[in-house]
Short mmCIF file of C-alpha atoms in Angstrom, two decimals:
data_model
loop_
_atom_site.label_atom_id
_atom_site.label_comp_id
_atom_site.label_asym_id
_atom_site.label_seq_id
_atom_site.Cartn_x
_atom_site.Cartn_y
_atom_site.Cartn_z
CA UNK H 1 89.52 90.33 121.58
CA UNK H 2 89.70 87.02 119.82
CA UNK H 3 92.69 85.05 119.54
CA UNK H 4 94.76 82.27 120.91
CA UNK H 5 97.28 82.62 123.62
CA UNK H 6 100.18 80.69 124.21
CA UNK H 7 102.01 80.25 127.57
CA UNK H 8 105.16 80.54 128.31
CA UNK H 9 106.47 82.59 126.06
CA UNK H 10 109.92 81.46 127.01
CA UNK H 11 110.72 77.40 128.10
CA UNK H 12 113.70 75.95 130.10
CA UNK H 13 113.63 72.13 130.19
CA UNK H 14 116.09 69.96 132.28
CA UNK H 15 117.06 66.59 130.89
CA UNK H 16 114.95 64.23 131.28
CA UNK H 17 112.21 66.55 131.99
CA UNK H 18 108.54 66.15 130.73
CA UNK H 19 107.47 69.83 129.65
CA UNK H 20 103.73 71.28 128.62
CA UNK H 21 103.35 74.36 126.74
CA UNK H 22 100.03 75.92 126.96
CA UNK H 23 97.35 76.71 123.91
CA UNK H 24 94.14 78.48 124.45
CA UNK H 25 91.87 80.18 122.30
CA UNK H 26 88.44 81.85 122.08
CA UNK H 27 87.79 81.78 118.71
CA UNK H 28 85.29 79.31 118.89
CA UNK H 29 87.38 77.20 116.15
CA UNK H 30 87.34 73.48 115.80
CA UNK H 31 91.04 72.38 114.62
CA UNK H 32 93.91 73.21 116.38
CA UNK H 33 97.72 72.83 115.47
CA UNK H 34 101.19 73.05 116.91
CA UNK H 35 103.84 73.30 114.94
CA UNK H 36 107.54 73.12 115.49
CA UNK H 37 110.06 75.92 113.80
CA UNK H 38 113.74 75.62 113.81
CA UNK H 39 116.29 78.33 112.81
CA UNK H 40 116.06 79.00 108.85
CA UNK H 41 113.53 76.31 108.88
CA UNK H 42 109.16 76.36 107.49
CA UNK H 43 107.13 75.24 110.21
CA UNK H 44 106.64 71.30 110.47
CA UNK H 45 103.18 70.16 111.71
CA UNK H 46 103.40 67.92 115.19
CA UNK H 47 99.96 67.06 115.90
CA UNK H 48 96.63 68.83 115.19
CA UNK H 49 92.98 68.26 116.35
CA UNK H 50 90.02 68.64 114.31
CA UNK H 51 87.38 68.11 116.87
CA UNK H 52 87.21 67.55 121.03
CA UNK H 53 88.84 64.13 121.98
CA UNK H 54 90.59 63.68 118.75
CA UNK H 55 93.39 64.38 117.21
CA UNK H 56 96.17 62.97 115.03
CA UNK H 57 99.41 62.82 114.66
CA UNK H 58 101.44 64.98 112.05
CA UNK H 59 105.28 64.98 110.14
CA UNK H 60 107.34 65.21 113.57
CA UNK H 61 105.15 63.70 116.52
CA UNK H 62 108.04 61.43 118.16
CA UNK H 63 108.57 62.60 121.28
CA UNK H 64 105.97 64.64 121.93
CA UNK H 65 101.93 64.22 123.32
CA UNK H 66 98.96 66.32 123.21
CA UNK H 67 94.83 65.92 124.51
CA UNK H 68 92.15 68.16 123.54
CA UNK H 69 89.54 67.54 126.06
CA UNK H 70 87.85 70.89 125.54
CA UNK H 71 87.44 72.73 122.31
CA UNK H 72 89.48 75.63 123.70
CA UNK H 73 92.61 74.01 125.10
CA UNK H 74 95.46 72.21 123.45
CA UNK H 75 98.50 71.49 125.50
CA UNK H 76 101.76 70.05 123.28
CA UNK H 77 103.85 67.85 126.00
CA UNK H 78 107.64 67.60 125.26
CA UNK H 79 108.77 64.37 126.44
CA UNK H 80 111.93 63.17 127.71
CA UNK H 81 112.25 61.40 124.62
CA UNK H 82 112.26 64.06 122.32
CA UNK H 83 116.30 64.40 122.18
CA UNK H 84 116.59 67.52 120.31
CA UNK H 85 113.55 69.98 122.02
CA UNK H 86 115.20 73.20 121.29
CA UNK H 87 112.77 75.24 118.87
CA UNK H 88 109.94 77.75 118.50
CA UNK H 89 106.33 76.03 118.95
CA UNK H 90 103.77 78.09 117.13
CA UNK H 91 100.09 76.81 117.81
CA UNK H 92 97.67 77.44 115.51
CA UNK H 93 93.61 76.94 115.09
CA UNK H 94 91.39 77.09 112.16
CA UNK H 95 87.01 77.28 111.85
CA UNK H 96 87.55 73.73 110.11
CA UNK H 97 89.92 71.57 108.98
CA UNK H 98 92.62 73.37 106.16
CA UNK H 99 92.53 74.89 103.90
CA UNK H 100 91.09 77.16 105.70
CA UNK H 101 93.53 79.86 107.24
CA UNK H 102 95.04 79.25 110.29
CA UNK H 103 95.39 81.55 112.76
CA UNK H 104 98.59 81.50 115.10
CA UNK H 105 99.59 82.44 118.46
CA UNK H 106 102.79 84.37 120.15
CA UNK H 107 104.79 81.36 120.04
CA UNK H 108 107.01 79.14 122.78
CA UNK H 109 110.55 78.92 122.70
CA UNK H 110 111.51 76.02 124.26
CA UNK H 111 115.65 75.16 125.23
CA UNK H 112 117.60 73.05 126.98
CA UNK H 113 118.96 73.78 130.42
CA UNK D 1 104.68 64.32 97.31
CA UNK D 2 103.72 68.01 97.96
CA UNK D 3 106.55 70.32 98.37
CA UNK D 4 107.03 74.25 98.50
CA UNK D 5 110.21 75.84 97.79
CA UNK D 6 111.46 79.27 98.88
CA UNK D 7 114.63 79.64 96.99
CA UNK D 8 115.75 83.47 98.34
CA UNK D 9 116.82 83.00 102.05
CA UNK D 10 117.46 86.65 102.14
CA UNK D 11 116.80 90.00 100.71
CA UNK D 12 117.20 93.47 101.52
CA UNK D 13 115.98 96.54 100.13
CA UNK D 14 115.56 100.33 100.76
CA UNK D 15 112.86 101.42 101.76
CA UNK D 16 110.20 102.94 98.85
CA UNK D 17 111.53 100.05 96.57
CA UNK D 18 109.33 97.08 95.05
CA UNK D 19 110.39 93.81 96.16
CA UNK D 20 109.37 90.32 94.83
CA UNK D 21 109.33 86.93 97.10
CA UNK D 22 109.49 84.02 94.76
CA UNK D 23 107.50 81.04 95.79
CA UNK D 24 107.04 77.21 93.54
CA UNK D 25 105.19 74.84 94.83
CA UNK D 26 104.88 70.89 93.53
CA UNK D 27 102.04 69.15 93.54
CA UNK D 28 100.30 66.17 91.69
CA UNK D 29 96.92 67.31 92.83
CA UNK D 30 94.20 69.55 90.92
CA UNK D 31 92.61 70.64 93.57
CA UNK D 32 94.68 72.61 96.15
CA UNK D 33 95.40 76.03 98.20
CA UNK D 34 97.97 78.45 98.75
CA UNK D 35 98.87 80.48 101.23
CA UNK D 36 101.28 83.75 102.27
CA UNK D 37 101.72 84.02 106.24
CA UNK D 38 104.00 86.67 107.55
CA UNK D 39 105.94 86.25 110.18
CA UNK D 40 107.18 89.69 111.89
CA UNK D 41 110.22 89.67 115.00
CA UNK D 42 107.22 89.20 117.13
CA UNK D 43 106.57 85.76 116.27
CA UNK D 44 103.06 84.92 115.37
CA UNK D 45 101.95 84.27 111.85
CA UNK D 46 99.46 87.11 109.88
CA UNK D 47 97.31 85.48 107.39
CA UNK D 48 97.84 87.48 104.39
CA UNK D 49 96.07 85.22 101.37
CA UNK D 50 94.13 81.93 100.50
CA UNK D 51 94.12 80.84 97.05
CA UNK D 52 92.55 78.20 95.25
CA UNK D 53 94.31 76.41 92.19
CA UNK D 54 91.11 77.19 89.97
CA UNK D 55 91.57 80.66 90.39
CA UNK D 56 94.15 82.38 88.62
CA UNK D 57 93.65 85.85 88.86
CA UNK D 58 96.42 87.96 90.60
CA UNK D 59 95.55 89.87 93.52
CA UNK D 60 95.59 93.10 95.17
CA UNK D 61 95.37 94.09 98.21
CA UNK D 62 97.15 98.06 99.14
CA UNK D 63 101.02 97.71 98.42
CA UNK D 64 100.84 94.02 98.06
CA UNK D 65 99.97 92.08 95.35
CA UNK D 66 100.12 88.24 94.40
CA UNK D 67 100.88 86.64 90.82
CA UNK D 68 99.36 82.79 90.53
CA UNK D 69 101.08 81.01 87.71
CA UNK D 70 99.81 77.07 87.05
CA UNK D 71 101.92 76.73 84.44
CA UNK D 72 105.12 77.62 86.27
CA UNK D 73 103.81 76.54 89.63
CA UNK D 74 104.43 79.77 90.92
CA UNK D 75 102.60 81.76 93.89
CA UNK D 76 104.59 84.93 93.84
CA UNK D 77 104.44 87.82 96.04
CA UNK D 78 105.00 91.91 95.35
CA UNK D 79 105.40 94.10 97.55
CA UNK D 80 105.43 97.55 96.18
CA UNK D 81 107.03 100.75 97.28
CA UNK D 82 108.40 98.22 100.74
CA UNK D 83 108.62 100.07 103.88
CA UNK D 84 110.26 99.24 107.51
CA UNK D 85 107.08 97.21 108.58
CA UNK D 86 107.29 95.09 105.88
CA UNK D 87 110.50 93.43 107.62
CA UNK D 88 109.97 89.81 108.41
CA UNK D 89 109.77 86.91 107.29
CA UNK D 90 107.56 85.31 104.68
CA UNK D 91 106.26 82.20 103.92
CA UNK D 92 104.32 80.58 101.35
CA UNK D 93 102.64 77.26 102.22
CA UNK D 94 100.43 74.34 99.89
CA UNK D 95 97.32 72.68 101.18
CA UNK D 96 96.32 69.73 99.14
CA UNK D 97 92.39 68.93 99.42
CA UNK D 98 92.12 65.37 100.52
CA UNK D 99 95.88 64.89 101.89
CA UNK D 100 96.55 64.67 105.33
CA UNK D 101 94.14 67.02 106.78
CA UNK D 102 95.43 69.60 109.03
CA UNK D 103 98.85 69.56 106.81
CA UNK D 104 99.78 73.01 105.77
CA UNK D 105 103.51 72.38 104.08
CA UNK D 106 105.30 75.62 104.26
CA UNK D 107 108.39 76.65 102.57
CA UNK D 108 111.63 77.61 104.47
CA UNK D 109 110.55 81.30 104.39
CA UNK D 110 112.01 84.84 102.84
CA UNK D 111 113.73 86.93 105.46
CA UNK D 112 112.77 90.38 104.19
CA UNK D 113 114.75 93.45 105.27
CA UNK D 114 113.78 96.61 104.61
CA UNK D 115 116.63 99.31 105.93
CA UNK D 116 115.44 103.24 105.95
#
C-alpha cells in the first residue's frame, strides 16, 4: 500500500541534542512537508520541498534543517537551537505543489528529556 | 494576510445527532482553495475535501456535507446523524494560488466528541 511512513513514532531529545525524524513515502509525489502541531494549536508549516535538492523554508524553520536528496526521503533535523522542541511533527507530501491535497503520515512526537 | 479561524474549540454531541463545524477564512485573493482534514486519536490527517473559490456549490458526500459561502467567507462543515467514528478533530485550512507555495494555513481545529 501507498503512503508515507514516519519514524519514530515517539522522540526523546537530551539538551543540546541534534535529533532527525524520519519521512518516507512511495507515493511517487513531488512536494513534501513537515509540519509542527502544538496542543490546541493548527499545524504550522516548517519547511517543504517541491522537487529533489530543493526545498524552502516555511512559517517556523528556526531551529530546525531538512535535505531531500531523493524524491522519497525527507528527514526534519531538530537542532540544539530549537529551544522549545516539544510537539507533534506531521509530514506530509502532495503530486505537486498545493493546492493539491496533502497526504499525511502517523506523526512524531518529539519531548524533552 | 491569509488567515482561517475555527471559533468552536469544542463540541460534543450524542450520537445520531447533526453537528455543524464552523469554519471563516480571510483572504484578499480571488483565486484560492479550501480544505477539511480530519484528524482522528491516531494522528494522521484524512483528506476529506478540496474546494476552489469559483465553485460554490455545497457538497455531499454520505453523512457529510459542506456549505461554501463567499459572501460570508464561510467553508462550513455538516455532519449528519454523527456517530462514535466521527470523534476527532477537524480542521479547515486556505491555500492561496500564487502565495507561498507549499503553505496550507490551517485553523486551530474543532475537537469533535461524539459520546454513545
Amino acid at each position: 500500500d501507498g503512503g508515507i511512513t514516519q519514524s519514530p513514532k515517539y522522540l526523546f531529545r537530551k539538551e543540546g541534542q541534534n535529533v532527525t525524524l524520519s519521512c518516507e513515502q512511495n507515493l511517487n509525489h513531488d512536494a513534501m512537508y513537515w509540519y509542527r502541531q502544538d496542543p490546541g494549536q493548527g499545524l504550522r508549516l516548517i519547511y517543504y520541498s517541491q522537487i529533489v535538492n530543493d526545498f524552502q523554508k516555511g512559517d517556523i524553520a528556526e531551529g530546525y534543517s531538512v535535505s531531500r536528496e531523493k524524491k522519497e526521503s525527507f528527514p526534519l533535523t531538530v537542532t540544539s537551537a530549537q529551544k522549545n522542541p516539544t510537539a507533534f511533527y506531521l509530514c506530509a507530501s502532495s503530486v505537486d505543489r498545493v493546492p493539491q491535497p496533502q497526504h499525511f503520515g502517523d506523526g512524531t512526537r518529539l519531548s524533552i528529556l | 494576510a491569509q488567515k482561517v479561524t475555527q471559533a468552536q474549540t469544542e463540541i460534543s454531541v450524542v450520537e445520531k445527532e447533526d453537528v455543524t463545524l464552523d469554519c471563516v477564512y480571510e483572504t484578499r485573493d480571488t483565486t484560492y482553495y479550501l480544505f477539511w482534514y480530519k484528524q482522528p486519536p491516531s494522528g494522521e490527517l484524512v483528506f476529506l475535501i478540496r474546494r476552489n473559490s469559483f465553485d460554490e456549490q455545497n457538497e455531499i458526500s454520505g453523512r457529510y456535507s459542506w456549505n461554501f459561502q463567499k459572501s460570508t467567507s464561510s467553508f462550513n462543515f455538516t455532519i449528519t446523524a454523527s456517530q462514535v467514528v466521527d470523534s476527532a478533530v477537524y480542521f479547515c485550512a486556505l491555500s492561496v494560488r500564487g502565495g507561498s507555495q507549499g503553505n496550507l494555513i490551517f485553523g486551530k481545529g474543532t475537537k469533535l466528541s461524539v459520546k454513545p
